[in-house]
PDB file of C-alpha atoms in Angstrom:
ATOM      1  CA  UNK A   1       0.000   0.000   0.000  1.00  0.00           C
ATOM      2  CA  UNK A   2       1.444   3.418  -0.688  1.00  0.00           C
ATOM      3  CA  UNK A   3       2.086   5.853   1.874  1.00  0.00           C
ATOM      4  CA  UNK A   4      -0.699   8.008   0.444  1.00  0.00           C
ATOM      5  CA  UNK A   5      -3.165   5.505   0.903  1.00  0.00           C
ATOM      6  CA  UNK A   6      -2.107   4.340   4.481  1.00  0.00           C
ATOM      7  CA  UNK A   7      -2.386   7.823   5.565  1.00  0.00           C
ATOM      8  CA  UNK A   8      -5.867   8.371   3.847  1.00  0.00           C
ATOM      9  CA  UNK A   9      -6.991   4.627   5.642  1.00  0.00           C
ATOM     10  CA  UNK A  10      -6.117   5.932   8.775  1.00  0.00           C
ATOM     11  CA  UNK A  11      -7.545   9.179   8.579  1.00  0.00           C
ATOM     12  CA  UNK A  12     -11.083   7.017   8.013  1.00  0.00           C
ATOM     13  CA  UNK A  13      -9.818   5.348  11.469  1.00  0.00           C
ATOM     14  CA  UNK A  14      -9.919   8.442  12.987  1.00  0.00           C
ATOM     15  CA  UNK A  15     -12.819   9.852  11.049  1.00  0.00           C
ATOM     16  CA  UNK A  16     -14.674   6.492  11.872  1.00  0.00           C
ATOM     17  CA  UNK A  17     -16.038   7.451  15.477  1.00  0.00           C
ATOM     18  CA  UNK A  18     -17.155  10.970  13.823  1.00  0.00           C
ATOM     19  CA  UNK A  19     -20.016   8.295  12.232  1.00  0.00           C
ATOM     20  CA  UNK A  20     -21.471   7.880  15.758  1.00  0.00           C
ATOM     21  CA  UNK A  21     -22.943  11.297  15.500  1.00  0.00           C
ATOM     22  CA  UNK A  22     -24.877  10.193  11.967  1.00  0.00           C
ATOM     23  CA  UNK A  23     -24.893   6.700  12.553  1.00  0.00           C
ATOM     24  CA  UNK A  24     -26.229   4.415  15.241  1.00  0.00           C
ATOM     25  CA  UNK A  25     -24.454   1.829  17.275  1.00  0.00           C
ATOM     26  CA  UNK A  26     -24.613  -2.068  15.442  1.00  0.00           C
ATOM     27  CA  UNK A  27     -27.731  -3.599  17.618  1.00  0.00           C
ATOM     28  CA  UNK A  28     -25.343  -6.184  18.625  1.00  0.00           C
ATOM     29  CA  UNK A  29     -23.041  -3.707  20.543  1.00  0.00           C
ATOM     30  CA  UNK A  30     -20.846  -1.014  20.066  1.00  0.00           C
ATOM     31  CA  UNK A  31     -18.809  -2.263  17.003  1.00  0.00           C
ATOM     32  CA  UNK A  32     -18.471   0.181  14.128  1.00  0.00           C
ATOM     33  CA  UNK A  33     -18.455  -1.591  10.781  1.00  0.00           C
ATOM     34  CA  UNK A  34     -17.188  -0.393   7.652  1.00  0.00           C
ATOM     35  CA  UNK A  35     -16.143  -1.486   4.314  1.00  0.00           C
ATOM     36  CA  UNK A  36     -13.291   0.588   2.600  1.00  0.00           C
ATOM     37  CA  UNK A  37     -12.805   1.290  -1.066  1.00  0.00           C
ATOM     38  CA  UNK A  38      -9.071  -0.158  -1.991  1.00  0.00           C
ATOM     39  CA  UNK A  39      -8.783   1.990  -4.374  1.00  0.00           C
ATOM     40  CA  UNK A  40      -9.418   5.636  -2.475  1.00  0.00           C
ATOM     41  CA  UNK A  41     -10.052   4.692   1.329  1.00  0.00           C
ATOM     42  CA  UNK A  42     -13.835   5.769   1.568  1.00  0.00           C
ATOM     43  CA  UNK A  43     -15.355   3.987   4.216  1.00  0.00           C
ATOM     44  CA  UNK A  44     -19.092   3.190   3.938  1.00  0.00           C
ATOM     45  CA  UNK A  45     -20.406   2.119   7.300  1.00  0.00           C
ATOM     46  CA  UNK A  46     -22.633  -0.951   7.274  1.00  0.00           C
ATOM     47  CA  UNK A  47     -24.462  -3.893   9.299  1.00  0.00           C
ATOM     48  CA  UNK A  48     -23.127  -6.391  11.413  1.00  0.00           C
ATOM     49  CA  UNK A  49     -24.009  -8.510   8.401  1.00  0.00           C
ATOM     50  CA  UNK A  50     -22.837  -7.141   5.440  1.00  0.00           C
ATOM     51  CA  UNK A  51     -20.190  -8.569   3.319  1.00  0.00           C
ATOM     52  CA  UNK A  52     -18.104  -6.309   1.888  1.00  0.00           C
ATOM     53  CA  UNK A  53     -17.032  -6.897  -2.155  1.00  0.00           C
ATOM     54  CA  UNK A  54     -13.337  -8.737  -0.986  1.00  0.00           C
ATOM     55  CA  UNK A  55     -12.621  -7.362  -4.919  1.00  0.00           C
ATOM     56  CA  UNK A  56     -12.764  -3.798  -4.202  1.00  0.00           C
ATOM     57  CA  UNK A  57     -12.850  -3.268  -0.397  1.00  0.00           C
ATOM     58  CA  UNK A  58     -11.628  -4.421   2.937  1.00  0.00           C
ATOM     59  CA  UNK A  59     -13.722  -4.741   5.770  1.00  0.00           C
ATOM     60  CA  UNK A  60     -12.675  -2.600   9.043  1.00  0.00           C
ATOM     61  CA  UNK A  61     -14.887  -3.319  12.504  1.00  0.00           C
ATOM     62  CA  UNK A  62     -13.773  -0.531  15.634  1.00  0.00           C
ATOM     63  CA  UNK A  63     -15.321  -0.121  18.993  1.00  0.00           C
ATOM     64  CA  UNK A  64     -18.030   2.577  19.183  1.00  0.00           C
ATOM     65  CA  UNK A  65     -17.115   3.004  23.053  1.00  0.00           C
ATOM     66  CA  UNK A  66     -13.214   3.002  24.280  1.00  0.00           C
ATOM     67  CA  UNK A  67     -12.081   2.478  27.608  1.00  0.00           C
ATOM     68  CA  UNK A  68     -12.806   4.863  30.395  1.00  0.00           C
ATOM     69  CA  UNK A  69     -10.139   7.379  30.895  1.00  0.00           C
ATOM     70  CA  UNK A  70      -8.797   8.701  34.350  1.00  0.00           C
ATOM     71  CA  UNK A  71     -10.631  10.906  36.964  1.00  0.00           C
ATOM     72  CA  UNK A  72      -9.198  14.008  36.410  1.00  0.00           C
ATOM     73  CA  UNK A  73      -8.430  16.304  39.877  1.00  0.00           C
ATOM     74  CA  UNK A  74     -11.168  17.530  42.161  1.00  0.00           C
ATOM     75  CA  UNK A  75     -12.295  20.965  40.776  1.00  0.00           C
ATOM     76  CA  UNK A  76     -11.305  20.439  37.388  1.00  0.00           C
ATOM     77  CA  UNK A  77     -14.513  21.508  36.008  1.00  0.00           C
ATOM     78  CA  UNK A  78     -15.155  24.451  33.775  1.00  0.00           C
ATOM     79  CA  UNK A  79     -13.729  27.781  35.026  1.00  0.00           C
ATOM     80  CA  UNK A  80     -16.857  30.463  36.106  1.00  0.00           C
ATOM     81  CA  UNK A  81     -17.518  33.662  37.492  1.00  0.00           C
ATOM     82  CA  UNK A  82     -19.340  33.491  41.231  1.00  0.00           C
ATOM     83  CA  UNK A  83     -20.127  36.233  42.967  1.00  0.00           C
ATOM     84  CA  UNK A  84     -19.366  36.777  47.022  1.00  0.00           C
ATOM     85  CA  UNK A  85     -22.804  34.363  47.806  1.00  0.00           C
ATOM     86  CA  UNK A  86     -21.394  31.929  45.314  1.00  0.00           C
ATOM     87  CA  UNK A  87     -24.246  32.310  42.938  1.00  0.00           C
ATOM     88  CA  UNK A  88     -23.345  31.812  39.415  1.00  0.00           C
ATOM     89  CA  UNK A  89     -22.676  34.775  37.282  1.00  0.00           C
ATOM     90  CA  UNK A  90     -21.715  32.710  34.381  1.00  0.00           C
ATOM     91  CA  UNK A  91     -18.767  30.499  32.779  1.00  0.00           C
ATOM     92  CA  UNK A  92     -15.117  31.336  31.887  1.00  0.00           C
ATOM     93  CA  UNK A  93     -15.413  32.528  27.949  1.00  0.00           C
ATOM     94  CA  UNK A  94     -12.329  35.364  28.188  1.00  0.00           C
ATOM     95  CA  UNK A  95     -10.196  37.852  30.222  1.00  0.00           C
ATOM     96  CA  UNK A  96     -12.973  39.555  31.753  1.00  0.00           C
ATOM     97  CA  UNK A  97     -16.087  37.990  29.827  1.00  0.00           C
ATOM     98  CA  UNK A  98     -18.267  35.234  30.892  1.00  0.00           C
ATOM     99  CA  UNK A  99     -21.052  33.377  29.119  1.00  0.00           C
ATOM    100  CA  UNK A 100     -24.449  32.869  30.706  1.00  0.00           C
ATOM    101  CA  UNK A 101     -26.847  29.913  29.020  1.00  0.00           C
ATOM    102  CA  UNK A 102     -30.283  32.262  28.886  1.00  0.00           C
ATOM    103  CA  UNK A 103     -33.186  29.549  29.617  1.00  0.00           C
ATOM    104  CA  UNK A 104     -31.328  26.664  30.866  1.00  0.00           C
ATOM    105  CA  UNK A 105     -28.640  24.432  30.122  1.00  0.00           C
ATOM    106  CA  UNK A 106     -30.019  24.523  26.757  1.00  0.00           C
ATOM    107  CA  UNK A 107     -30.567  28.127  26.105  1.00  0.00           C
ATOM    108  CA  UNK A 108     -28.955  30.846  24.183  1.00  0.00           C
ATOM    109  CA  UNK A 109     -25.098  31.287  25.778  1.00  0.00           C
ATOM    110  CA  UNK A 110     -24.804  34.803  25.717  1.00  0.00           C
ATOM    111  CA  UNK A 111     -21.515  36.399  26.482  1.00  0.00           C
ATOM    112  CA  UNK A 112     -21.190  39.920  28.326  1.00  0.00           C
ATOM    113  CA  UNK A 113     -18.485  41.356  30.405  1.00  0.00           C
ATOM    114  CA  UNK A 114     -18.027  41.255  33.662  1.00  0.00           C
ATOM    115  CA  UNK A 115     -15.100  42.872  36.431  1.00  0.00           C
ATOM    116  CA  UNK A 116     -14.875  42.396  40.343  1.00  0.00           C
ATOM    117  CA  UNK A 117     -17.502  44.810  40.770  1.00  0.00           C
ATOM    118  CA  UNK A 118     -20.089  42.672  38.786  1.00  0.00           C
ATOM    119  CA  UNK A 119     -21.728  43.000  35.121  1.00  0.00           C
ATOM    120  CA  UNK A 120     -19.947  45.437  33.477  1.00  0.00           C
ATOM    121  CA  UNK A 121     -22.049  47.834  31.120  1.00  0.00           C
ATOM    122  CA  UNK A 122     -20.758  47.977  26.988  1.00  0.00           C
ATOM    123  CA  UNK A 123     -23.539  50.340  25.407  1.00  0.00           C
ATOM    124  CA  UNK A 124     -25.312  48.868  22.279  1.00  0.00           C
ATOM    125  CA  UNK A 125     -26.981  50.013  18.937  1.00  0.00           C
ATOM    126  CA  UNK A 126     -30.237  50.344  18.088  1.00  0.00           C
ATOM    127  CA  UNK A 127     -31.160  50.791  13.905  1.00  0.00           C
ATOM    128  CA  UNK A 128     -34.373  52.289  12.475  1.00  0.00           C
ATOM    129  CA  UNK A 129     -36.422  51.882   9.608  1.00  0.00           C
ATOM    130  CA  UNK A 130     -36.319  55.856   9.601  1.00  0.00           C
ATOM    131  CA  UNK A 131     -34.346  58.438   9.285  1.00  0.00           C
ATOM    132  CA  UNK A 132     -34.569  60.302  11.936  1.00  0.00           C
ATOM    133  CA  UNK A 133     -34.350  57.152  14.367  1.00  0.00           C
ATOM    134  CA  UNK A 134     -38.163  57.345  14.977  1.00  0.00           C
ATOM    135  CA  UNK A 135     -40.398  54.448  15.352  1.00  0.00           C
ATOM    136  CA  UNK A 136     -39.055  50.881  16.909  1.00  0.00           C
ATOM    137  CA  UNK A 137     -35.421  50.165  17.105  1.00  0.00           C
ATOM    138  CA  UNK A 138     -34.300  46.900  15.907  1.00  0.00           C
ATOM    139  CA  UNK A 139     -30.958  44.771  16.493  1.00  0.00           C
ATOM    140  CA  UNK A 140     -29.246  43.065  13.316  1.00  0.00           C
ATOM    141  CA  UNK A 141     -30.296  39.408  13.214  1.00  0.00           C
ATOM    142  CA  UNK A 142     -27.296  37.239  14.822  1.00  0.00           C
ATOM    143  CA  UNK A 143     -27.456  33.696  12.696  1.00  0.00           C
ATOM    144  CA  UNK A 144     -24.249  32.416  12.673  1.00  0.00           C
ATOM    145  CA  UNK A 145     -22.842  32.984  15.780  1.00  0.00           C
ATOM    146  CA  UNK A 146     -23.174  30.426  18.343  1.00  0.00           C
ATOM    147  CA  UNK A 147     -22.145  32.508  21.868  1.00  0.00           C
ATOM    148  CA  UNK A 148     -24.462  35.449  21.360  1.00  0.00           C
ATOM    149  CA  UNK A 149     -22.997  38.997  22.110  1.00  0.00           C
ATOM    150  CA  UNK A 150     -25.027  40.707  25.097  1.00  0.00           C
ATOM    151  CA  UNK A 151     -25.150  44.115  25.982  1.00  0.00           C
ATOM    152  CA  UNK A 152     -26.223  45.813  30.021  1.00  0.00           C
ATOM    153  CA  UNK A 153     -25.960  49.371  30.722  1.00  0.00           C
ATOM    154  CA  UNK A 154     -25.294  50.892  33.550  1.00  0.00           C
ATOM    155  CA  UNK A 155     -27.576  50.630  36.480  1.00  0.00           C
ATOM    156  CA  UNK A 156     -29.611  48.025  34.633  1.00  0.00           C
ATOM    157  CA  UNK A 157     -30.131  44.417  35.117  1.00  0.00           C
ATOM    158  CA  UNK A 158     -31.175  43.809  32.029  1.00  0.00           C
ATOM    159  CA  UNK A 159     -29.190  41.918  29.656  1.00  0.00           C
ATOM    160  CA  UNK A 160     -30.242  42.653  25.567  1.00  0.00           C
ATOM    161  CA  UNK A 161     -28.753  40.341  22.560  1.00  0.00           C
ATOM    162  CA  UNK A 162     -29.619  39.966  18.851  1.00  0.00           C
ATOM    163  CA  UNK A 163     -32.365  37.583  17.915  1.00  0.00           C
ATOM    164  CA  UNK A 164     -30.510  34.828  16.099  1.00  0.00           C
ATOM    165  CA  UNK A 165     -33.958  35.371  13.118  1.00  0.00           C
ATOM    166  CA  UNK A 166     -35.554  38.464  12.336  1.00  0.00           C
ATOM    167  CA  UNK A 167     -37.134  39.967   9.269  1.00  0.00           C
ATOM    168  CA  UNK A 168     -35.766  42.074   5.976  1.00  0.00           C
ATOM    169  CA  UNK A 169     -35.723  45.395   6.412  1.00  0.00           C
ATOM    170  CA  UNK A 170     -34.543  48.658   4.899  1.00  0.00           C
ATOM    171  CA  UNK A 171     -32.940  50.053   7.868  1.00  0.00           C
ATOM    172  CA  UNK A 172     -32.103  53.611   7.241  1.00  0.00           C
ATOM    173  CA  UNK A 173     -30.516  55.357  10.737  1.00  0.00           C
ATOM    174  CA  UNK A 174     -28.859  54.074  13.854  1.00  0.00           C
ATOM    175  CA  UNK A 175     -28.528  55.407  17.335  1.00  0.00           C
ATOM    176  CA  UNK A 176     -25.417  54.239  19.669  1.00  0.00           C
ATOM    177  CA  UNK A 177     -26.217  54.228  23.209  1.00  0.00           C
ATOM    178  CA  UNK A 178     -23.037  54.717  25.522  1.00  0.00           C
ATOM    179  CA  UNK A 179     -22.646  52.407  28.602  1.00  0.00           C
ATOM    180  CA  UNK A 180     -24.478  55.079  31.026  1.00  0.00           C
ATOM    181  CA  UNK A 181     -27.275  54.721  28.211  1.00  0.00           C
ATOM    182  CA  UNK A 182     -27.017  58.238  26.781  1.00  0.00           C
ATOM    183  CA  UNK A 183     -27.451  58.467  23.156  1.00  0.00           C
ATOM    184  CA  UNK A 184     -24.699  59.710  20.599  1.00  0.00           C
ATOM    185  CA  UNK A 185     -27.237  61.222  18.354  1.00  0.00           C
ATOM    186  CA  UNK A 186     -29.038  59.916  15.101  1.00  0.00           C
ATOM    187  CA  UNK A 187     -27.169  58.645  12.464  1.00  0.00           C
ATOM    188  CA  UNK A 188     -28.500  58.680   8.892  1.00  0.00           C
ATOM    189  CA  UNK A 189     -26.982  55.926   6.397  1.00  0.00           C
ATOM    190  CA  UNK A 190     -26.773  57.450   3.227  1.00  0.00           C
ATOM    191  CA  UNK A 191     -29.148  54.536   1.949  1.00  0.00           C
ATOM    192  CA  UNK A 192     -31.183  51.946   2.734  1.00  0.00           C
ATOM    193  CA  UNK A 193     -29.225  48.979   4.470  1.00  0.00           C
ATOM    194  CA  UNK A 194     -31.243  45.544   3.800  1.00  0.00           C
ATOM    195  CA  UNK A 195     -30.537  43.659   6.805  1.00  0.00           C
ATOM    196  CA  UNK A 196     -32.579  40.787   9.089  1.00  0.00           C
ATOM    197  CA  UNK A 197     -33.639  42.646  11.903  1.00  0.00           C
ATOM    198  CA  UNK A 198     -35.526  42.120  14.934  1.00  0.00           C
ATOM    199  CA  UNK A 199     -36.090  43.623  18.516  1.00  0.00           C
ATOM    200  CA  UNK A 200     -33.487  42.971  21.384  1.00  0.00           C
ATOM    201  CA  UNK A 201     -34.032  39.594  23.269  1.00  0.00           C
ATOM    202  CA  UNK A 202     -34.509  41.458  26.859  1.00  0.00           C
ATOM    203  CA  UNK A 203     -33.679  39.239  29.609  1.00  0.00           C
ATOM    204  CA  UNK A 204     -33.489  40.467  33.889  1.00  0.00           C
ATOM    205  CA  UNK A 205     -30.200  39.000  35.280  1.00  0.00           C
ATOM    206  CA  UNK A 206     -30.435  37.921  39.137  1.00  0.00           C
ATOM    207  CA  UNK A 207     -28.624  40.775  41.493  1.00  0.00           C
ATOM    208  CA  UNK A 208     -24.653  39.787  41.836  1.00  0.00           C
ATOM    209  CA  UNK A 209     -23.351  40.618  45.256  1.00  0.00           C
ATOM    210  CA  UNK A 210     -19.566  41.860  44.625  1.00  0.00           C
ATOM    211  CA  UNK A 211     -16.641  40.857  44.803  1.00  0.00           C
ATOM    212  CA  UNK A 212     -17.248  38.987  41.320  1.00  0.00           C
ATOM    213  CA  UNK A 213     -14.336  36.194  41.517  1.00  0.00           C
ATOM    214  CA  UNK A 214     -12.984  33.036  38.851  1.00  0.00           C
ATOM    215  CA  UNK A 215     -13.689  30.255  40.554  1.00  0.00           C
ATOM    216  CA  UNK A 216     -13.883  26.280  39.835  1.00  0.00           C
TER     217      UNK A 216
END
C-alpha cells in the first residue's frame, strides 16, 4: 500500500467514530463496521451482516465506546464567574467575559463582560427603519454565531442580545447608546441597508453581590 493511501486509511480510522454522531451503534453492541474502497479509502459504514465486495474493499470493525479514561483532579470543572454568595454569574469565555446559558442548560449562551464589581455595562446600537431614528429600534439578526454577544448598561439588570432570526428590512438610521445609556445622536446611512432585523431579546439577570471572583 502506498504511503498516500495508508495515511488516507487511517484518517477514516480516525474519522470512523465521527459516524457515531450520523450513525447508530450495530444492535449487537458497540462495534463500528465499515467497508473501505481499496482503491481511495472511503469507508461506507454498514451492518453487522454485510459482506463487503473482498474485490474492491476491505472490511474494518472498531469499537463505538473506548475504555474509560482517568478521573481528572477535584475541581477540574469548567472555570466560572461566582459572585461573594457563590451564585453563578456565568462560565469562563475570556479575560474579563463570561457566558451565561439564557433559559437553561439549553438556552442561548450569551456572552457579556463582567469585572470584580459585577456585570460590566458595553452600550449597544439600536437601527431604524427611519431616518430620523423614529419608530421601533431593531438589532441586526445574529445567525451564525453560536455565543451570542449581550449588551447591560449601567444601572440596569437587564441583559439585551440579537435575535438569532428576524425579518428584511430597509434600515435607514442608527442610534449608539453609551454604557451610562445616553445616546450619541441619530445617524442617517446614506441609503437603505437591507438587513434581518428584529427587537433585542430582553432578559433580567439575578442581582450579583460583589466581589465577582474566577472560581472552579
Amino acid at each position: 500500500m502506498s504511503v498516500s493511501r495508508t495515511l488516507v486509511v487511517e484518517l477514516v480510522l480516525v474519522l470512523g467514530s465521527a459516524a457515531l454522531l450520523i450513525a447508530p451503534a450495530d444492535s449487537r453492541g458497540d462495534t463500528i463496521y465499515a467497508c473501505v474502497a481499496k482503491s481511495t479509502g472511503t469507508a461506507r459504514i454498514v451492518s453487522a451482516t454485510t459482506i463487503c465486495d473482498s474485490r474492491k474493499e476491505t472490511s474494518l470493525n472498531w469499537n463505538a465506546t473506548g475504555p474509560q479514561g482517568p478521573q481528572g483532579p477535584p475541581g477540574s470543572g469548567p472555570l466560572r464567574y461566582a459572585d461573594a454568595n457563590s451564585q453563578l454569574v456565568g462560565y469562563h469565555y475570556a479575560q474579563g467575559l463570561t457566558v451565561r446559558f439564557i433559559g437553561g442548560a439549553t438556552g442561548d449562551p450569551v456572552s457579556f463582560p463582567v469585572n470584580v464589581g459585577g456585570v460590566f455595562a458595553n452600550g449597544l446600537y439600536y437601527f431604524y427603519e427611519s431616518t430620523d431614528c423614529s419608530g421601533t429600534g431593531y438589532a441586526l439578526a445574529d445567525p451564525s454565531n453560536v455565543v451570542r454577544t449581550g449588551f447591560v448598561l449601567t444601572n440596569s439588570a437587564t441583559l439585551r442580545y440579537a435575535p438569532r432570526t428576524g425579518t428584511v428590512r430597509d434600515l435607514r438610521s442608527q442610534v449608539a447608546l453609551t454604557p451610562e445609556g445616553v445616546s450619541t445622536g441619530c445617524f442617517a446611512f446614506d441609503g437603505a441597508l437591507t438587513r434581518a432585523a428584529g427587537p433585542f431579546v430582553e432578559v433580567v439577570l439575578p442581582t450579583f453581590v460583589p466581589p465577582v471572583r474566577l472560581t472552579q
